[in-house]
Amino acid sequence: MPRVTIHRKAHFNAAHRLYKKEWSDEKNLEIFGKCSNPNYHGHNYELVVSVTGEVDKETGFVMDLAILRKLIRSEIEDAFDHKNLNLEVDEFKDTNPTAENISIVIYNKLRKKIIENLDLSIKLYETPRNFVTYSGE
Ligand code: NI
């Protein structure tokens, strides 16, 4: 059976600060650069959610993109958009909200909602040039 990957793009704006509280501001600046700014700063995150599976004979779909769109809205956009990730999103209370960690949180939230015979992959752009991918390995 042919396996096809469908993709849905989404977007959210969010603020964060990358730091370890045990470290001095100087050490945080050295390791995390401008992303350690104590007063937080924002990014325009671009998200691509990819779902791979067999094409259903009856519908011709891998997965209904309207369902995927609604899942991304309820699980990710509503939870992250215009939020301070460190202060307002439970998953980042004790986890640095790097692009890497945000992609893992997104994957885990969506993975619970998508049937297991479909493969899931996340691509997250923190800037137009800096992006990460995560597929659950
Ligand atoms: Ni940053």
PDB file of C-alpha atoms and ligand atoms in Angstrom:
ATOM      1  CA  MET A   1       0.000   0.000   0.000  1.00  0.00           C
ATOM      2  CA  PRO A   2       1.314   3.458  -0.806  1.00  0.00           C
ATOM      3  CA  ARG A   3       2.336   5.468   2.224  1.00  0.00           C
ATOM      4  CA  VAL A   4       1.933   9.224   1.914  1.00  0.00           C
ATOM      5  CA  THR A   5       2.881  12.088   4.219  1.00  0.00           C
ATOM      6  CA  ILE A   6       0.468  14.944   4.771  1.00  0.00           C
ATOM      7  CA  HIS A   7       1.646  18.255   6.236  1.00  0.00           C
ATOM      8  CA  ARG A   8      -0.141  21.036   8.072  1.00  0.00           C
ATOM      9  CA  LYS A   9       1.492  24.389   8.816  1.00  0.00           C
ATOM     10  CA  ALA A  10       0.664  26.445  11.882  1.00  0.00           C
ATOM     11  CA  HIS A  11       1.989  29.445  13.709  1.00  0.00           C
ATOM     12  CA  PHE A  12       2.224  30.852  17.203  1.00  0.00           C
ATOM     13  CA  ASN A  13       3.925  33.782  18.892  1.00  0.00           C
ATOM     14  CA  ALA A  14       5.401  33.130  22.288  1.00  0.00           C
ATOM     15  CA  ALA A  15       7.902  34.576  24.754  1.00  0.00           C
ATOM     16  CA  HIS A  16      10.612  32.665  26.514  1.00  0.00           C
ATOM     17  CA  ARG A  17      13.839  32.871  28.411  1.00  0.00           C
ATOM     18  CA  LEU A  18      16.547  30.212  28.234  1.00  0.00           C
ATOM     19  CA  TYR A  19      18.482  29.934  31.464  1.00  0.00           C
ATOM     20  CA  LYS A  20      19.501  27.767  34.356  1.00  0.00           C
ATOM     21  CA  LYS A  21      18.603  29.353  37.620  1.00  0.00           C
ATOM     22  CA  GLU A  22      21.725  27.935  39.306  1.00  0.00           C
ATOM     23  CA  TRP A  23      23.916  29.911  36.890  1.00  0.00           C
ATOM     24  CA  SER A  24      24.876  33.591  36.998  1.00  0.00           C
ATOM     25  CA  ASP A  25      23.475  36.013  34.411  1.00  0.00           C
ATOM     26  CA  GLU A  26      26.972  36.093  32.852  1.00  0.00           C
ATOM     27  CA  LYS A  27      27.155  32.310  32.488  1.00  0.00           C
ATOM     28  CA  ASN A  28      23.595  32.187  31.095  1.00  0.00           C
ATOM     29  CA  LEU A  29      24.485  34.886  28.565  1.00  0.00           C
ATOM     30  CA  GLU A  30      27.596  32.936  27.581  1.00  0.00           C
ATOM     31  CA  ILE A  31      25.656  29.688  26.987  1.00  0.00           C
ATOM     32  CA  PHE A  32      22.260  30.917  25.772  1.00  0.00           C
ATOM     33  CA  GLY A  33      23.154  34.278  24.211  1.00  0.00           C
ATOM     34  CA  LYS A  34      20.353  36.784  23.723  1.00  0.00           C
ATOM     35  CA  CYS A  35      17.785  34.088  24.531  1.00  0.00           C
ATOM     36  CA  SER A  36      18.870  34.380  28.192  1.00  0.00           C
ATOM     37  CA  ASN A  37      17.630  37.997  28.454  1.00  0.00           C
ATOM     38  CA  PRO A  38      16.129  38.141  31.989  1.00  0.00           C
ATOM     39  CA  ASN A  39      13.166  40.174  30.721  1.00  0.00           C
ATOM     40  CA  TYR A  40      12.116  37.538  28.157  1.00  0.00           C
ATOM     41  CA  HIS A  41      11.675  38.051  24.405  1.00  0.00           C
ATOM     42  CA  GLY A  42       9.406  36.712  21.712  1.00  0.00           C
ATOM     43  CA  HIS A  43       9.685  34.458  18.688  1.00  0.00           C
ATOM     44  CA  ASN A  44       7.345  33.880  15.764  1.00  0.00           C
ATOM     45  CA  TYR A  45       7.292  30.103  15.770  1.00  0.00           C
ATOM     46  CA  GLU A  46       6.371  28.319  12.570  1.00  0.00           C
ATOM     47  CA  LEU A  47       5.247  24.736  12.948  1.00  0.00           C
ATOM     48  CA  VAL A  48       4.919  21.953  10.390  1.00  0.00           C
ATOM     49  CA  VAL A  49       3.127  18.815  11.560  1.00  0.00           C
ATOM     50  CA  SER A  50       3.591  15.777   9.301  1.00  0.00           C
ATOM     51  CA  VAL A  51       1.561  12.582   9.425  1.00  0.00           C
ATOM     52  CA  THR A  52       2.535   9.504   7.400  1.00  0.00           C
ATOM     53  CA  GLY A  53       0.453   6.447   6.710  1.00  0.00           C
ATOM     54  CA  GLU A  54      -1.399   4.362   4.194  1.00  0.00           C
ATOM     55  CA  VAL A  55      -3.990   6.051   2.030  1.00  0.00           C
ATOM     56  CA  ASP A  56      -7.433   4.898   3.141  1.00  0.00           C
ATOM     57  CA  LYS A  57      -9.171   3.115   0.247  1.00  0.00           C
ATOM     58  CA  GLU A  58     -12.585   4.570   1.000  1.00  0.00           C
ATOM     59  CA  THR A  59     -11.701   8.217   1.703  1.00  0.00           C
ATOM     60  CA  GLY A  60      -8.411   8.600  -0.166  1.00  0.00           C
ATOM     61  CA  PHE A  61      -7.040  10.266   2.971  1.00  0.00           C
ATOM     62  CA  VAL A  62      -4.094   9.437   5.227  1.00  0.00           C
ATOM     63  CA  MET A  63      -5.865  11.570   7.833  1.00  0.00           C
ATOM     64  CA  ASP A  64      -8.544  14.216   7.443  1.00  0.00           C
ATOM     65  CA  LEU A  65      -6.586  17.508   7.352  1.00  0.00           C
ATOM     66  CA  ALA A  66      -9.546  19.333   8.909  1.00  0.00           C
ATOM     67  CA  ILE A  67      -9.206  17.094  11.974  1.00  0.00           C
ATOM     68  CA  LEU A  68      -5.448  17.688  12.085  1.00  0.00           C
ATOM     69  CA  ARG A  69      -6.012  21.452  11.815  1.00  0.00           C
ATOM     70  CA  LYS A  70      -8.439  21.404  14.751  1.00  0.00           C
ATOM     71  CA  LEU A  71      -6.068  19.256  16.822  1.00  0.00           C
ATOM     72  CA  ILE A  72      -3.183  21.673  16.256  1.00  0.00           C
ATOM     73  CA  ARG A  73      -5.418  24.594  17.187  1.00  0.00           C
ATOM     74  CA  SER A  74      -6.738  23.071  20.415  1.00  0.00           C
ATOM     75  CA  GLU A  75      -3.559  21.339  21.599  1.00  0.00           C
ATOM     76  CA  ILE A  76      -0.827  23.737  20.456  1.00  0.00           C
ATOM     77  CA  GLU A  77      -2.027  27.163  19.324  1.00  0.00           C
ATOM     78  CA  ASP A  78      -4.532  27.656  22.144  1.00  0.00           C
ATOM     79  CA  ALA A  79      -1.925  26.475  24.668  1.00  0.00           C
ATOM     80  CA  PHE A  80       1.116  28.432  23.413  1.00  0.00           C
ATOM     81  CA  ASP A  81       0.024  31.440  21.335  1.00  0.00           C
ATOM     82  CA  HIS A  82       0.746  34.811  22.995  1.00  0.00           C
ATOM     83  CA  LYS A  83       1.969  33.022  26.105  1.00  0.00           C
ATOM     84  CA  ASN A  84       5.111  33.309  28.158  1.00  0.00           C
ATOM     85  CA  LEU A  85       6.264  29.700  27.860  1.00  0.00           C
ATOM     86  CA  ASN A  86       8.341  29.757  31.079  1.00  0.00           C
ATOM     87  CA  LEU A  87       5.612  31.266  33.235  1.00  0.00           C
ATOM     88  CA  GLU A  88       2.325  30.158  31.672  1.00  0.00           C
ATOM     89  CA  VAL A  89       2.860  26.706  30.192  1.00  0.00           C
ATOM     90  CA  ASP A  90       3.152  23.891  32.730  1.00  0.00           C
ATOM     91  CA  GLU A  91       5.433  21.747  30.561  1.00  0.00           C
ATOM     92  CA  PHE A  92       8.149  24.439  30.772  1.00  0.00           C
ATOM     93  CA  LYS A  93       7.964  25.194  34.492  1.00  0.00           C
ATOM     94  CA  ASP A  94      11.110  23.089  34.999  1.00  0.00           C
ATOM     95  CA  THR A  95      12.210  22.557  31.392  1.00  0.00           C
ATOM     96  CA  ASN A  96      14.112  25.097  29.327  1.00  0.00           C
ATOM     97  CA  PRO A  97      11.824  26.149  26.430  1.00  0.00           C
ATOM     98  CA  THR A  98      14.399  25.589  23.704  1.00  0.00           C
ATOM     99  CA  ALA A  99      13.132  24.773  20.216  1.00  0.00           C
ATOM    100  CA  GLU A 100      14.248  21.190  20.907  1.00  0.00           C
ATOM    101  CA  ASN A 101      12.147  20.884  24.058  1.00  0.00           C
ATOM    102  CA  ILE A 102       9.159  22.693  22.535  1.00  0.00           C
ATOM    103  CA  SER A 103       9.170  20.232  19.619  1.00  0.00           C
ATOM    104  CA  ILE A 104       9.161  17.287  22.047  1.00  0.00           C
ATOM    105  CA  VAL A 105       6.231  18.759  24.000  1.00  0.00           C
ATOM    106  CA  ILE A 106       4.295  19.364  20.759  1.00  0.00           C
ATOM    107  CA  TYR A 107       5.007  15.826  19.584  1.00  0.00           C
ATOM    108  CA  ASN A 108       3.898  14.272  22.880  1.00  0.00           C
ATOM    109  CA  LYS A 109       0.673  16.283  22.990  1.00  0.00           C
ATOM    110  CA  LEU A 110      -0.305  15.405  19.405  1.00  0.00           C
ATOM    111  CA  ARG A 111       0.895  11.795  19.602  1.00  0.00           C
ATOM    112  CA  LYS A 112      -1.813  11.050  22.196  1.00  0.00           C
ATOM    113  CA  LYS A 113      -4.513  12.274  19.790  1.00  0.00           C
ATOM    114  CA  ILE A 114      -3.457  10.596  16.528  1.00  0.00           C
ATOM    115  CA  ILE A 115      -4.041   6.887  15.972  1.00  0.00           C
ATOM    116  CA  GLU A 116      -0.896   4.861  16.442  1.00  0.00           C
ATOM    117  CA  ASN A 117      -0.674   3.321  12.971  1.00  0.00           C
ATOM    118  CA  LEU A 118       0.093   6.829  11.652  1.00  0.00           C
ATOM    119  CA  ASP A 119       3.646   8.184  12.040  1.00  0.00           C
ATOM    120  CA  LEU A 120       4.058  11.709  13.383  1.00  0.00           C
ATOM    121  CA  SER A 121       6.854  14.192  12.797  1.00  0.00           C
ATOM    122  CA  ILE A 122       7.304  17.776  14.004  1.00  0.00           C
ATOM    123  CA  LYS A 123       9.295  20.570  12.388  1.00  0.00           C
ATOM    124  CA  LEU A 124       9.543  23.753  14.424  1.00  0.00           C
ATOM    125  CA  TYR A 125      11.103  27.012  13.198  1.00  0.00           C
ATOM    126  CA  GLU A 126      12.209  29.408  15.916  1.00  0.00           C
ATOM    127  CA  THR A 127      13.551  31.782  13.278  1.00  0.00           C
ATOM    128  CA  PRO A 128      13.444  31.467   9.480  1.00  0.00           C
ATOM    129  CA  ARG A 129      16.947  29.946   9.612  1.00  0.00           C
ATOM    130  CA  ASN A 130      16.877  27.973  12.866  1.00  0.00           C
ATOM    131  CA  PHE A 131      14.619  24.952  13.073  1.00  0.00           C
ATOM    132  CA  VAL A 132      14.418  21.515  14.664  1.00  0.00           C
ATOM    133  CA  THR A 133      12.711  18.252  13.792  1.00  0.00           C
ATOM    134  CA  TYR A 134      11.452  15.506  16.090  1.00  0.00           C
ATOM    135  CA  SER A 135       9.830  12.183  15.239  1.00  0.00           C
ATOM    136  CA  GLY A 136       9.656  10.516  18.622  1.00  0.00           C
ATOM    137  CA  GLU A 137      12.971   8.625  18.665  1.00  0.00           C
TER     138      GLU A 137
HETATM  139 NI    NI B   1      14.878  33.000  22.116  1.00  0.00          NI
END
